Amino acid sequence: MKKQILGAMCAIILLLAVILSSCSATQPQSASFPSMDTLMTVKVYGGDNDLCDRLQKRIEALDATLDATDENSDIYQLNQNGTVDVSGDTADILARSLQLSKALDHSFDITVYPAVKAWGFPSGDYRVPDDAELKKLAEKIDDTAVTSDNNTYTLPRDVMIDLGAVAKGYAADQCDTILKEGHAAAAVLNLGGTVKLYGKKPDGKRFSVGVADPDNPAGYFGYLSCEDGVVATSGGYERYFERDGKRYIHILDPTTAKPVKNGILSVTILCNDGTAADALSTALFVMGLDKATEYYRAHRDFDFIILTDTHDLYITEGIADDFTLSKGYDYKIQSVEIATAPTSVSEASQ
Ligand code: ADP
Ligand code: MG
């Protein structure tokens, strides 16, 4: 009899445990906090109870070491002193950024910072540098001049670094590790224009990510339905100023040190690698539609949605069927096909 009671009690405890765990998997924990110059919202289904807290702390720690405007950060020290010993995250993200820049033909280049400052973007004291100043600034944008020796990074004179175009994507990748370690079932992390999707939602449905309308950034011109991965968007609407009727945006062309003006309003990337997604969104914006399409056809390990100022939408074939236009938008959608053979060395040599 005692055995039967014990058995029944065990069964009840087990049932309770199952009910409780399924509750936490359907009722997400969430948190919102400012970091990396934007508002972030994290939502986690299942896993350890303190996951949101851990994600927030990790992102804040990254911000503290990577923010070029924070006097205590590694990057500030590097920019001020021209050299710094780095380890951990700073070493990782610097190495990744330099690699990505090379792969992206330097359309993404972390040494744009003196130009970003000259235009007044970090401080908000906006100004339009004259042609002579821009020429000088452009000459100094060259991340191949950054040297490293056993994690001691050194910059030439007048060169400074800004990780603003990759920090959120890198943060998304670091959050992935925390979610895995904390046994999360699923998560949606909105890191301000960079959205990390993790696992399977409790209702079994795919995630739906809104793509901001550059003409009205509080709204979405469409939705992308997707599973795991990072969706990163770069747009002129995120930060810009206007002078004499002209708009100057915060994404600069490293060859001219000038804000990009090529008819693109926004670039959205879907890629499993968050750091790459973030660098790609900036780089493809700089490249313009034709070069961006060429780059996609040569690499294929990501997808894009590009919106032009004529309200044409270019969507790569990998996600064309997963995108839905919002009600009231009549943008013309063109599918970007993989028309040419890949040119990566490994495939060419097979
Ligand atoms: P956001 O930070 O709004 O998500 P991006 O990821 O495109 O947008 O990053 C833009 C930021 O990166 C700028 O504010 C500037 O600090 C820096 N930046 C601008 N142009 C470039 C570039 N060509 N390569 C690398 N970083 C850039
Ligand atoms: Mg970016």
CSV table of N, CA and C in Angstrom, one decimal, residues 104 230 267-273 276-277 280-281 284 287 291-306 316-319 338:
chain,number,residue,atom,x,y,z
A,104,LEU,N,34.3,41.4,-48.2
A,104,LEU,CA,33.3,42.3,-48.8
A,104,LEU,C,34.0,43.5,-49.6
A,230,VAL,N,19.6,35.3,-38.1
A,230,VAL,CA,19.6,36.7,-37.7
A,230,VAL,C,19.1,37.5,-38.9
A,267,VAL,N,18.5,47.7,-46.6
A,267,VAL,CA,19.0,46.4,-46.9
A,267,VAL,C,18.7,45.5,-45.7
A,268,THR,N,18.0,44.4,-46.0
A,268,THR,CA,17.8,43.4,-44.9
A,268,THR,C,18.5,42.1,-45.3
A,269,ILE,N,19.2,41.6,-44.3
A,269,ILE,CA,19.9,40.3,-44.6
A,269,ILE,C,19.4,39.2,-43.6
A,270,LEU,N,19.2,38.0,-44.2
A,270,LEU,CA,18.9,36.9,-43.3
A,270,LEU,C,20.1,35.9,-43.4
A,271,CYS,N,20.8,35.6,-42.3
A,271,CYS,CA,22.0,34.8,-42.3
A,271,CYS,C,22.1,34.1,-41.0
A,272,ASN,N,22.6,32.9,-41.0
A,272,ASN,CA,22.8,32.2,-39.7
A,272,ASN,C,23.8,32.8,-38.8
A,273,ASP,N,24.8,33.4,-39.4
A,273,ASP,CA,25.9,34.1,-38.7
A,273,ASP,C,25.5,35.6,-38.5
A,276,ALA,N,28.2,38.3,-39.5
A,276,ALA,CA,28.2,38.4,-41.0
A,276,ALA,C,26.9,39.1,-41.4
A,277,ALA,N,25.8,38.8,-40.9
A,277,ALA,CA,24.5,39.4,-41.3
A,277,ALA,C,24.6,41.0,-41.1
A,280,LEU,N,27.1,42.4,-43.6
A,280,LEU,CA,26.6,42.4,-44.9
A,280,LEU,C,25.5,43.4,-45.2
A,281,SER,N,24.7,43.7,-44.1
A,281,SER,CA,23.6,44.7,-44.4
A,281,SER,C,24.2,46.1,-44.6
A,284,LEU,N,26.3,45.7,-48.3
A,284,LEU,CA,25.5,45.7,-49.5
A,284,LEU,C,24.8,47.0,-49.8
A,287,MET,N,27.5,48.9,-51.5
A,287,MET,CA,27.7,48.3,-52.8
A,287,MET,C,26.7,48.8,-53.9
A,291,LYS,N,26.1,45.5,-57.6
A,291,LYS,CA,27.2,44.8,-56.9
A,291,LYS,C,26.7,43.8,-55.8
A,292,ALA,N,25.6,44.3,-55.1
A,292,ALA,CA,25.1,43.4,-54.1
A,292,ALA,C,24.5,42.1,-54.7
A,293,THR,N,23.9,42.2,-55.8
A,293,THR,CA,23.3,41.0,-56.5
A,293,THR,C,24.5,40.1,-56.9
A,294,GLU,N,25.5,40.7,-57.5
A,294,GLU,CA,26.7,40.0,-57.9
A,294,GLU,C,27.3,39.2,-56.7
A,295,TYR,N,27.4,39.9,-55.6
A,295,TYR,CA,28.0,39.3,-54.4
A,295,TYR,C,27.1,38.1,-53.9
A,296,TYR,N,25.8,38.3,-54.0
A,296,TYR,CA,24.9,37.2,-53.5
A,296,TYR,C,25.1,36.0,-54.4
A,297,ARG,N,25.2,36.3,-55.7
A,297,ARG,CA,25.3,35.1,-56.6
A,297,ARG,C,26.6,34.4,-56.5
A,298,ALA,N,27.6,35.1,-56.0
A,298,ALA,CA,28.9,34.4,-55.9
A,298,ALA,C,29.0,33.7,-54.5
A,299,HIS,N,28.2,34.1,-53.6
A,299,HIS,CA,28.3,33.5,-52.2
A,299,HIS,C,27.1,32.6,-51.8
A,300,ARG,N,25.9,33.1,-51.9
A,300,ARG,CA,24.7,32.4,-51.7
A,300,ARG,C,24.5,31.9,-50.2
A,301,ASP,N,25.3,32.3,-49.3
A,301,ASP,CA,25.1,31.7,-47.9
A,301,ASP,C,24.3,32.7,-47.1
A,302,PHE,N,23.5,33.6,-47.7
A,302,PHE,CA,22.6,34.5,-47.0
A,302,PHE,C,21.5,34.9,-48.0
A,303,ASP,N,20.5,35.6,-47.5
A,303,ASP,CA,19.5,36.1,-48.4
A,303,ASP,C,19.3,37.6,-48.1
A,304,PHE,N,18.8,38.3,-49.1
A,304,PHE,CA,18.6,39.8,-48.8
A,304,PHE,C,17.2,40.3,-49.3
A,305,ILE,N,16.8,41.4,-48.7
A,305,ILE,CA,15.6,42.1,-49.2
A,305,ILE,C,16.2,43.6,-49.4
A,306,ILE,N,16.2,44.1,-50.6
A,306,ILE,CA,16.6,45.4,-50.8
A,306,ILE,C,15.5,46.3,-51.3
A,316,THR,N,15.9,37.9,-52.7
A,316,THR,CA,16.6,36.7,-53.2
A,316,THR,C,15.7,35.5,-53.2
A,317,GLU,N,15.9,34.6,-54.1
A,317,GLU,CA,15.0,33.5,-54.3
A,317,GLU,C,14.8,32.6,-53.1
A,318,GLY,N,15.9,32.5,-52.2
A,318,GLY,CA,15.8,31.7,-51.0
A,318,GLY,C,14.7,32.1,-50.1
A,319,ILE,N,14.3,33.4,-50.1
A,319,ILE,CA,13.2,33.8,-49.2
A,319,ILE,C,12.0,34.5,-49.9
A,338,ILE,N,19.5,33.0,-58.5
A,338,ILE,CA,20.9,32.6,-58.6
A,338,ILE,C,21.1,32.3,-60.1
